[in-house]
mmCIF file of C-alpha atoms in Angstrom:
data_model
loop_
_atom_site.group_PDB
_atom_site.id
_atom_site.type_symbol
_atom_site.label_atom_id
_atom_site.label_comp_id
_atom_site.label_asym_id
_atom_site.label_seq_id
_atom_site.Cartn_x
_atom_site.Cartn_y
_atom_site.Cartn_z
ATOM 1 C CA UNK X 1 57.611 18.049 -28.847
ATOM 2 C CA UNK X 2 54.078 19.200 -28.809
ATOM 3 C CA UNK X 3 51.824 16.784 -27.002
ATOM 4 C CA UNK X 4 49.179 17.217 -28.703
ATOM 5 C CA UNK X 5 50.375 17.370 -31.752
ATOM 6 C CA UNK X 6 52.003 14.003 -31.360
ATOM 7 C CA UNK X 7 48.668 12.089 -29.942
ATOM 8 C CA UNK X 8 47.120 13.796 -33.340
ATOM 9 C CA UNK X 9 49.921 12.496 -35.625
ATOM 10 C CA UNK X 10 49.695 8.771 -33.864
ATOM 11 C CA UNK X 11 46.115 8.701 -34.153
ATOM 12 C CA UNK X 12 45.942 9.398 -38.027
ATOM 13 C CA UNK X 13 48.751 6.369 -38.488
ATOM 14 C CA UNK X 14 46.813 4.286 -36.369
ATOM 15 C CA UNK X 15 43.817 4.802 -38.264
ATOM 16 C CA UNK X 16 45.060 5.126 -41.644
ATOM 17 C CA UNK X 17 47.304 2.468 -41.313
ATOM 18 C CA UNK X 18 50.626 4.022 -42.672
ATOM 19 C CA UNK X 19 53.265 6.694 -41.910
ATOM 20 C CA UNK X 20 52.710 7.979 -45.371
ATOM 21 C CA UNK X 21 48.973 8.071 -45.785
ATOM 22 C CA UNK X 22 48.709 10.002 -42.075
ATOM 23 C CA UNK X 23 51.338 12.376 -43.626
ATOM 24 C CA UNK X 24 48.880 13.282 -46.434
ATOM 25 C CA UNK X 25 45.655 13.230 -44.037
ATOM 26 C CA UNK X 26 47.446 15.919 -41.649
ATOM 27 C CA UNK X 27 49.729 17.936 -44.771
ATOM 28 C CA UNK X 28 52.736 17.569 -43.200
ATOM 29 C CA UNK X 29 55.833 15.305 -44.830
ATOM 30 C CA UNK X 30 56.138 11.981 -43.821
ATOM 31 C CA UNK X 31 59.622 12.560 -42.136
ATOM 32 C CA UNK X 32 57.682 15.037 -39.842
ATOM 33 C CA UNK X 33 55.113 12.160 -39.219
ATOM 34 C CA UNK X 34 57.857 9.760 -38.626
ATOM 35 C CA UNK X 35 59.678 11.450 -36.131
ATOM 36 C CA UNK X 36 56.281 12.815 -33.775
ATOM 37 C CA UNK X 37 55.943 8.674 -33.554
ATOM 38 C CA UNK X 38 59.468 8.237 -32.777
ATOM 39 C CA UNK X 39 59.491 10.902 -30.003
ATOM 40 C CA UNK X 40 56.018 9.826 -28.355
ATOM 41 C CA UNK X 41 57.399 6.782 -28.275
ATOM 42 C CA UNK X 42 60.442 7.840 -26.358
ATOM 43 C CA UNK X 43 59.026 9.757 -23.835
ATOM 44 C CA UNK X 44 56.649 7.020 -22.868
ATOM 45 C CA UNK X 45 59.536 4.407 -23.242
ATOM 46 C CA UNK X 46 57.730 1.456 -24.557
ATOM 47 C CA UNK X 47 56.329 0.562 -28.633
ATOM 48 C CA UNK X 48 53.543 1.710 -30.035
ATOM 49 C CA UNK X 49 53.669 0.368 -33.403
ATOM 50 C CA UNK X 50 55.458 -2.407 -34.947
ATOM 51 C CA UNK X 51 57.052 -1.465 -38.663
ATOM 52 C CA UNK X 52 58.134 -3.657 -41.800
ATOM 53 C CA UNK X 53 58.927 -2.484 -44.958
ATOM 54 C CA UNK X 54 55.471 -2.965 -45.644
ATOM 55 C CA UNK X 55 53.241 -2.832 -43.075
ATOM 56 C CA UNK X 56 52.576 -1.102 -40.238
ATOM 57 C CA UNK X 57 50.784 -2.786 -36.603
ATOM 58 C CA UNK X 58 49.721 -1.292 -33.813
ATOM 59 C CA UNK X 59 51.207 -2.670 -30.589
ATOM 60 C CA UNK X 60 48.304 -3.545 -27.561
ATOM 61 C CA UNK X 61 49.511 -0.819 -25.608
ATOM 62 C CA UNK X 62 49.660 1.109 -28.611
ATOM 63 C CA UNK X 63 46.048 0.148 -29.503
ATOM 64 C CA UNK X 64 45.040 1.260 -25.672
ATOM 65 C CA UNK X 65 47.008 4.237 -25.747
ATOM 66 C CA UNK X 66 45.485 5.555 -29.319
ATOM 67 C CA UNK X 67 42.115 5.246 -27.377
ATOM 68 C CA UNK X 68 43.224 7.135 -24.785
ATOM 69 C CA UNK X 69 44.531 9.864 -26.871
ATOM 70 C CA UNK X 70 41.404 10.020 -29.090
ATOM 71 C CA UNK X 71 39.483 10.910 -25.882
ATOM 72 C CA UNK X 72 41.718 13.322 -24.925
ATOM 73 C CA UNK X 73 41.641 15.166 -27.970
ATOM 74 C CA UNK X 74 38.087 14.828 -28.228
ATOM 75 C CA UNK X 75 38.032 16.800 -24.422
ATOM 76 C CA UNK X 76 40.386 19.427 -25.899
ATOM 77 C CA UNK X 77 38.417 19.491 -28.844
ATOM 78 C CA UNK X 78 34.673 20.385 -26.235
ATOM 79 C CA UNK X 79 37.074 22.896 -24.336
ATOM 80 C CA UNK X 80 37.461 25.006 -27.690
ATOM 81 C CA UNK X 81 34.014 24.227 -28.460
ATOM 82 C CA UNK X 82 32.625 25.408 -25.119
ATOM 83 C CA UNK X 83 34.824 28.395 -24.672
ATOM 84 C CA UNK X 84 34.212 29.900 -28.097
ATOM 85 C CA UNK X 85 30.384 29.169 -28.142
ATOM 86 C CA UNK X 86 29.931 31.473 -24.944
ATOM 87 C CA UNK X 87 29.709 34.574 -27.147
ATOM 88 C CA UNK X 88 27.764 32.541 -30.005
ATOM 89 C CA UNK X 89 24.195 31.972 -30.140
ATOM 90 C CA UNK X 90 22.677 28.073 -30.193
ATOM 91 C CA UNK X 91 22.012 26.978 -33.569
ATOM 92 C CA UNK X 92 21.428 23.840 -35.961
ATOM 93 C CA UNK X 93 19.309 21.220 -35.133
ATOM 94 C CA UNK X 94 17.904 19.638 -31.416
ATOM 95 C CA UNK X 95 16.575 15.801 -31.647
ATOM 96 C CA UNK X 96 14.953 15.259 -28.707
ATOM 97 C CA UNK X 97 12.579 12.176 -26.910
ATOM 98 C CA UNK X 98 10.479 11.843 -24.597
ATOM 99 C CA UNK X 99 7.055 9.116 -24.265
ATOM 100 C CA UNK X 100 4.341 10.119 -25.785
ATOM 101 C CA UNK X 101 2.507 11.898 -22.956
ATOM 102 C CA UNK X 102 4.634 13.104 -21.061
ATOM 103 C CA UNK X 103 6.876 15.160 -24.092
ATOM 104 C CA UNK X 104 3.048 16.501 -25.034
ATOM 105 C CA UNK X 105 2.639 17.659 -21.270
ATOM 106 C CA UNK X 106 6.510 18.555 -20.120
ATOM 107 C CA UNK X 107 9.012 18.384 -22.393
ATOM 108 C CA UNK X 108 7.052 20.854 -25.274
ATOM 109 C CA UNK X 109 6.462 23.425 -23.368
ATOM 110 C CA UNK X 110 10.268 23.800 -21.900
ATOM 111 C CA UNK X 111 11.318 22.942 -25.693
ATOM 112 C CA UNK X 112 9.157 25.931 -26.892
ATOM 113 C CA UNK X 113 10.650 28.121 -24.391
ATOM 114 C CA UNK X 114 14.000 26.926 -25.615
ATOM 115 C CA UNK X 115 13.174 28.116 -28.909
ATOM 116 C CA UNK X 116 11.820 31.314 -28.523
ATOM 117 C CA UNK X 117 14.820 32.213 -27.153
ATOM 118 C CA UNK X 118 16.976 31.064 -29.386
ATOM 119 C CA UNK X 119 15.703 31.818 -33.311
ATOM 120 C CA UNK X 120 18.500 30.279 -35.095
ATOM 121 C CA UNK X 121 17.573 26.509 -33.423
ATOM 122 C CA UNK X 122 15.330 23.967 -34.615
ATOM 123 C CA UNK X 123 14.049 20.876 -32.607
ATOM 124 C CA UNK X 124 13.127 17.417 -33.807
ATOM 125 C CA UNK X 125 10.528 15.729 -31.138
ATOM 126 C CA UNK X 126 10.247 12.143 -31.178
ATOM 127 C CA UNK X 127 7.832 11.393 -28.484
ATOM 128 C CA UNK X 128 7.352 7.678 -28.806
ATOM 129 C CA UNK X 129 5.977 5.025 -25.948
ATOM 130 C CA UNK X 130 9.291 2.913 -26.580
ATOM 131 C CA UNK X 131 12.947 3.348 -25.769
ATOM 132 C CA UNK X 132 14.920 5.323 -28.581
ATOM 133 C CA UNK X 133 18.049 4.172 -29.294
ATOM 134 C CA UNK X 134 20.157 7.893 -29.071
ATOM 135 C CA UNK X 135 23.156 6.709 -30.695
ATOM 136 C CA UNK X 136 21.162 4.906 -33.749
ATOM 137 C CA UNK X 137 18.677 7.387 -34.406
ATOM 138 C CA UNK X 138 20.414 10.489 -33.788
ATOM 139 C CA UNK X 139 19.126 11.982 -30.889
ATOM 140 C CA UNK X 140 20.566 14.308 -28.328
ATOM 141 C CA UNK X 141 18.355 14.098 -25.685
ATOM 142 C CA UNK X 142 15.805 11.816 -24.160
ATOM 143 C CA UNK X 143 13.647 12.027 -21.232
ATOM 144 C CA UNK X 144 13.307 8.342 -19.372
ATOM 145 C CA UNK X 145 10.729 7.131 -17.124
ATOM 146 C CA UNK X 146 11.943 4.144 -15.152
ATOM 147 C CA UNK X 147 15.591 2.864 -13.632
ATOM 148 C CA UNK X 148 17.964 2.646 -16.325
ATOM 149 C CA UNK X 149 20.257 0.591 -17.701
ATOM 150 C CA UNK X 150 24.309 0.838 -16.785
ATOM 151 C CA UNK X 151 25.449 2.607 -20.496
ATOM 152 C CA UNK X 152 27.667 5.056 -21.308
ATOM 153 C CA UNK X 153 25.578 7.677 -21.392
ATOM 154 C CA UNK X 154 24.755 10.368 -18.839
ATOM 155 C CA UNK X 155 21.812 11.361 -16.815
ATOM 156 C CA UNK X 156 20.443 13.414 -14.371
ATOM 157 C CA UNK X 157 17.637 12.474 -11.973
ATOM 158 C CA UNK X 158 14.831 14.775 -12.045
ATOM 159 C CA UNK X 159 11.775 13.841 -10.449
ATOM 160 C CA UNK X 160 9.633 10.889 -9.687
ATOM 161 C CA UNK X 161 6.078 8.850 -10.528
ATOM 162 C CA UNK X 162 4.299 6.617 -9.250
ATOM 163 C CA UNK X 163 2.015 3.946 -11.219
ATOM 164 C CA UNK X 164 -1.453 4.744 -9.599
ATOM 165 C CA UNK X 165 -5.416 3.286 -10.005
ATOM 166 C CA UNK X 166 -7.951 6.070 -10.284
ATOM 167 C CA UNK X 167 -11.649 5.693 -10.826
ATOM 168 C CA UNK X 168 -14.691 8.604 -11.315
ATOM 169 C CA UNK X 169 -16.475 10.078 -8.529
ATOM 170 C CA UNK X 170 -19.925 8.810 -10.209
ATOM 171 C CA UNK X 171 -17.881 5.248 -10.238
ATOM 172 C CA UNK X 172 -16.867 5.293 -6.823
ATOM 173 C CA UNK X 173 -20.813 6.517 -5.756
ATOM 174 C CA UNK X 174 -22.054 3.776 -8.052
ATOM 175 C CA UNK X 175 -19.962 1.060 -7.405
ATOM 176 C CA UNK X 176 -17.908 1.059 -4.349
ATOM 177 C CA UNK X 177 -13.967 1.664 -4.120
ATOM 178 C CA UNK X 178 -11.876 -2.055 -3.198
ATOM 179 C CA UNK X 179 -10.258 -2.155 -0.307
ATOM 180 C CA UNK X 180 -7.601 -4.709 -1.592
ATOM 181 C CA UNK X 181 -6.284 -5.638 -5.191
ATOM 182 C CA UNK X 182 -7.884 -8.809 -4.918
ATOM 183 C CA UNK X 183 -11.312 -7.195 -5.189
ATOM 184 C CA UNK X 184 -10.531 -5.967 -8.507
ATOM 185 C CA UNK X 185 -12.175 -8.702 -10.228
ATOM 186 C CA UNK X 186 -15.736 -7.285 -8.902
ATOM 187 C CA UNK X 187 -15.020 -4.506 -10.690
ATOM 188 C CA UNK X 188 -14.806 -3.182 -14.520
ATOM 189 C CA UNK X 189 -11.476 -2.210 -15.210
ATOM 190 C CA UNK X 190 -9.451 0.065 -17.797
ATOM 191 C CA UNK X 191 -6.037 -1.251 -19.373
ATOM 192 C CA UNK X 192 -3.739 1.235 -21.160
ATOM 193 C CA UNK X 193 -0.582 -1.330 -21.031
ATOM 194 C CA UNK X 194 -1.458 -2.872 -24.003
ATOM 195 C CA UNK X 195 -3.688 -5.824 -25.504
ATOM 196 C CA UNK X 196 -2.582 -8.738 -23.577
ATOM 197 C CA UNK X 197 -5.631 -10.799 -22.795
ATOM 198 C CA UNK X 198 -4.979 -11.189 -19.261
ATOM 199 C CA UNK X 199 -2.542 -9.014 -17.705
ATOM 200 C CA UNK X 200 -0.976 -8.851 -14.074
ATOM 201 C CA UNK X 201 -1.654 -5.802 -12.217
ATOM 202 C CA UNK X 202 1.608 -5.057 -9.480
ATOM 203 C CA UNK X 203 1.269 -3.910 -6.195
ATOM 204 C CA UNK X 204 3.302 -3.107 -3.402
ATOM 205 C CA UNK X 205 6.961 -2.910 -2.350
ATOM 206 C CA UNK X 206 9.329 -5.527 -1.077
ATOM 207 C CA UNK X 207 7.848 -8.599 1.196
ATOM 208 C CA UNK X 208 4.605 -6.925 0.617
ATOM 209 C CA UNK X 209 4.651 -7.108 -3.617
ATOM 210 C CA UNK X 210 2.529 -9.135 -5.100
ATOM 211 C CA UNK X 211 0.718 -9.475 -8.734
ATOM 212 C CA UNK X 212 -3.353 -9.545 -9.250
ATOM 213 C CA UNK X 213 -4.476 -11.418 -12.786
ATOM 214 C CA UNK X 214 -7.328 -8.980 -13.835
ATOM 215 C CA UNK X 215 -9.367 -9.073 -17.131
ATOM 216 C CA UNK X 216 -10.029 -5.507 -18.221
ATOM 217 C CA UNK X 217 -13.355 -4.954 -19.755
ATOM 218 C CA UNK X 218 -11.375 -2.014 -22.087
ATOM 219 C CA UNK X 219 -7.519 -2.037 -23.522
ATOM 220 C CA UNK X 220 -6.378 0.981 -25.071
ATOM 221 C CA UNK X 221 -2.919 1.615 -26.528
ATOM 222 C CA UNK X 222 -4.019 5.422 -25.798
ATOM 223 C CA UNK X 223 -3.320 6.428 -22.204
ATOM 224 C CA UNK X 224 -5.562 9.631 -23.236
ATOM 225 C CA UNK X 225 -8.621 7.093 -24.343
ATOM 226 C CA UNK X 226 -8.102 5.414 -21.177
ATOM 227 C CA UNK X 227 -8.371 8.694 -19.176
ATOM 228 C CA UNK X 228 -11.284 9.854 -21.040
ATOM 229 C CA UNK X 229 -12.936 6.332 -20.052
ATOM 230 C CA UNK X 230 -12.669 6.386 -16.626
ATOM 231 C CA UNK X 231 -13.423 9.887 -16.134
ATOM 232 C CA UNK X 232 -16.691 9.267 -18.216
ATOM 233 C CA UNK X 233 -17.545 6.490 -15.426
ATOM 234 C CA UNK X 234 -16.576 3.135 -17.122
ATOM 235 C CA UNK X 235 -14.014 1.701 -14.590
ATOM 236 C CA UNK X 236 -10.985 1.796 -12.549
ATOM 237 C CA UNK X 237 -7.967 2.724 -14.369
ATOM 238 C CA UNK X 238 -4.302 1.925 -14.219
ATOM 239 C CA UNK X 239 -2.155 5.106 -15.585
ATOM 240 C CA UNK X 240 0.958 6.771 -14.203
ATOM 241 C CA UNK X 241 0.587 9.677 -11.560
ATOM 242 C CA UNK X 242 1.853 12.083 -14.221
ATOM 243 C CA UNK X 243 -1.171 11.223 -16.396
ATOM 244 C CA UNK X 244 -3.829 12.031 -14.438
ATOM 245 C CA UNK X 245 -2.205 14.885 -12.002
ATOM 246 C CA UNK X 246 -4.546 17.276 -13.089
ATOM 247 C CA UNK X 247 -7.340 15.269 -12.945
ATOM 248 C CA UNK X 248 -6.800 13.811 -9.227
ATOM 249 C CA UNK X 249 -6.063 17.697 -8.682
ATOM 250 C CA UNK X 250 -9.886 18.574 -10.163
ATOM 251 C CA UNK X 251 -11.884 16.152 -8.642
ATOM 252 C CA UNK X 252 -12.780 14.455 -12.150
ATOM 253 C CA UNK X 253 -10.854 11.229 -10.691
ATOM 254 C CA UNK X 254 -10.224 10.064 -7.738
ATOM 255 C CA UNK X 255 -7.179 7.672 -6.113
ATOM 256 C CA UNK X 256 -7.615 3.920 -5.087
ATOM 257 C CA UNK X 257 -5.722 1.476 -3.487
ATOM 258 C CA UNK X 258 -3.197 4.272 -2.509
ATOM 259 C CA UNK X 259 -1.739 1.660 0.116
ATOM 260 C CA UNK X 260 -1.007 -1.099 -2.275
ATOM 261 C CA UNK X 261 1.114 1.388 -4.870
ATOM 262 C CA UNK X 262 4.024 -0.085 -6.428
ATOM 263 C CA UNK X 263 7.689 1.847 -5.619
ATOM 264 C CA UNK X 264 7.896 5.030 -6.841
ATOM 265 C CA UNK X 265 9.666 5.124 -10.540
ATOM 266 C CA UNK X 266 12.324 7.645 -11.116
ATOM 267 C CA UNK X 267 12.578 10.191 -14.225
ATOM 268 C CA UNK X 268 16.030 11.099 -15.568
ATOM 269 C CA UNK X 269 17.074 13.726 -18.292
ATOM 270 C CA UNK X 270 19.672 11.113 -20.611
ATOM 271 C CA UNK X 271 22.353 12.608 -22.908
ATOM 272 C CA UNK X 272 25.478 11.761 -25.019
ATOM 273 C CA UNK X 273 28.961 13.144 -22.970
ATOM 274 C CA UNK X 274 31.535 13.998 -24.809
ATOM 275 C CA UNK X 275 31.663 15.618 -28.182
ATOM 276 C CA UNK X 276 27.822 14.872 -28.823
ATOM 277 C CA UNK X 277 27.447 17.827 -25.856
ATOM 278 C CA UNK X 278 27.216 20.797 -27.572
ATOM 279 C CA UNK X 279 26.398 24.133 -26.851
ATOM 280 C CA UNK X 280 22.620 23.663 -28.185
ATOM 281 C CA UNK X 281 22.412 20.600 -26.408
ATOM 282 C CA UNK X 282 23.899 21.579 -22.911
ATOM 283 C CA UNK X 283 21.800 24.899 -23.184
ATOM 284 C CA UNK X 284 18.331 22.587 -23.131
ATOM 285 C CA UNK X 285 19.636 20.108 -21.036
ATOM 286 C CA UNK X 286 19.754 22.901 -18.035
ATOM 287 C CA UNK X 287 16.561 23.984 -18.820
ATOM 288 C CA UNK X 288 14.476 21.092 -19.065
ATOM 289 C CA UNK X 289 16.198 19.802 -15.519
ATOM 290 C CA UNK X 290 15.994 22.834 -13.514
ATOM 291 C CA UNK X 291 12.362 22.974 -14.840
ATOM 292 C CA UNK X 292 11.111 19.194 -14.495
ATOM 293 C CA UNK X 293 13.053 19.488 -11.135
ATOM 294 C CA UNK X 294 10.669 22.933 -10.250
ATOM 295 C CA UNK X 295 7.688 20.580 -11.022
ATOM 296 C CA UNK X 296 5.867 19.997 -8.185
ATOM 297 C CA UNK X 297 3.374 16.926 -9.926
ATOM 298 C CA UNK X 298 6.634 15.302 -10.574
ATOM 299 C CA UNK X 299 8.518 15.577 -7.273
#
C-alpha cells in the first residue's frame, strides 16, 4: 500500500462524504477507493469511518487522524514545492504589513531591494497603525511592534524599541528639561497616541512603573506632525525610539526622562507556516530579518 496515497484517498472521503464521490474527485474507481480505506484501516488496527448503506461517518479517531494526515500531506506537498522552486525564480504576488512609519522607513527599502532582484514579483504594502489580520486579509507577511499574542503563526525576533520623550534644543534652552514625570504638567506637551482628552503617560519598569495623567496642548494621529512639532519648538513629545533615531542622532531633538523609560518593546518578523510559506515569501522573509537584525537604530 502506498502511504500516501492512502492518507490522500481517506482525506477526499472524509471530506466529500462518500466512497463514491472521493472516487470521482481523485479518478480512480470506487473499488480502488474502497480498498486504500480498508487497508489504512488495517495497518493502524482501529475504525476510521463508520458505513451504512447510506451514509458514511467519520469515527473521532478517524476525524483526528484525517487532520493529521492533511498536515502531513500539506508538508510533503512544501517539500516538492521547496525543492523544485530552487532552480525557479520568485514570482506572483507579496502582501506585506508593517505600521505606518516604520514600513515607510524599514520595511520599503528591503522590499525594493527584494524586487529589483527579482522582476517577475510584485508586492502589496499595507502599512497601517493597526493589527492586520494575515489570515483575513491575505497577507504573507507582517512586521509587529510589541509582545505578541500565543497564535499559530510564526515569528522571528528582530530587534527592539523603546517608547521615548524628546523635546528641541531651543525647548530645552527655553524652558527647562523635568527631572521627573510628574513635572510634566509644567510643561506643553505633544500627543501622537491619539485624541483621548486626557491620556496616561507610562513610565518605568516593574516596582518602579507608574502612570502620569498629562493634558497635551497638541494630539496628532500623525507621528510625522508630531515630530515636525517638537522639532519646531512646541513641546515635549512622546514617539517611539525608531521615530525619531535620526533626529536624536542630528541634534534636532534631544532625549528626556531617559531614567523613567518604559521596558524596551520587541519587533518580530510574523508569517503563515506551512503551505502559505512559499518560495516568494521565505525569500523576503530572510531578507527583511537578516537586515532589520543588521540595524543598528533597532538593536
Amino acid at each position: 500500500m502506498d502511504r500516501l496515497q492512502a492518507m490522500t484517498t481517506f482525506v477526499a472521503v472524509v471530506e466529500t462524504g462518500g466512497f463514491a464521490s472521493a472516487a470521482r474527485k481523485l479518478a480512480l474507481s470506487p473499488p480502488v477507493v474502497t480498498r486504500a480505506v480498508a487497508e489504512l484501516e488495517s495497518h493502524l488496527g482501529l475504525r476510521l469511518l463508520t458505513r451504512t448503506t447510506r451514509i458514511v461517518r467519520v469515527t473521532e479517531a478517524g476525524a483526528r487522524y484525517a487532520d493529521d494526515c492533511r498536515r502531513i500531506l500539506a508538508e510533503v506537498h512544501d517539500a516538492e514545492q521547496a525543492a523544485m522552486g530552487e532552480h525557479q525564480a520568485p514570482k506572483g504576488t507579496l502582501t506585506i504589513t508593517a505600521p505606518v512609519m516604520f514600513g515607510q522607513l524599514y520595511v520599503a527599502p528591503l522590499l525594493a531591494r527584494y524586487l529589483l532582484q527579482w522582476p517577475q514579483l510584485d508586492a502589496n504594502c499595507l502599512f497601517l497603525d493597526r493589527v492586520v489580520n494575515l489570515l483575513e486579509e491575505g497577507v504573507d507577511v507582517a512586521v509587529r511592534i510589541g509582545e505578541l499574542p500565543d497564535s499559530s503563526l510564526h515569528a522571528a525576533r528582530v530587534g527592539r524599541v523603546r517608547r521615548v520623550l524628546v523635546a528641541s534644543p531651543e525647548y530645552a534652552k527655553a524652558r527647562g528639561l523635568p527631572a521627573h514625570p510628574r513635572e510634566l504638567t509644567d510643561h506643553a506637551l505633544i500627543s501622537a497616541a491619539g485624541l483621548t482628552a486626557q491620556p496616561e503617560w507610562h513610565f518605568g519598569v516593574g516596582e518602579q512603573a507608574f502612570s502620569q495623567r498629562v493634558q497635551p496642548r497638541m494630539r496628532s494621529t500623525s507621528n510625522e506632525a508630531a515630530i515636525a512639532a517638537a522639532i519646531a519648538g512646541l513641546g515635549i513629545a512622546r514617539l517611539l525610539s525608531y521615530q525619531v533615531a535620526a533626529q536624536l542622532q542630528s541634534g534636532a531633538l534631544v532625549p528626556v526622562l531617559q531614567a523613567h523609560e518604559t521596558a524596551d518593546l520587541p519587533i518580530h518578523v510574523v508569517h503563515h507556516g506551512g503551505r502559505r510559506a512559499t518560495q516568494r515569501v521565505r525569500g523576503f522573509i530572510d531578507l527583511v530579518v537578516e537586515g532589520l537584525r543588521a540595524d543598528p537604530s533597532l538593536n
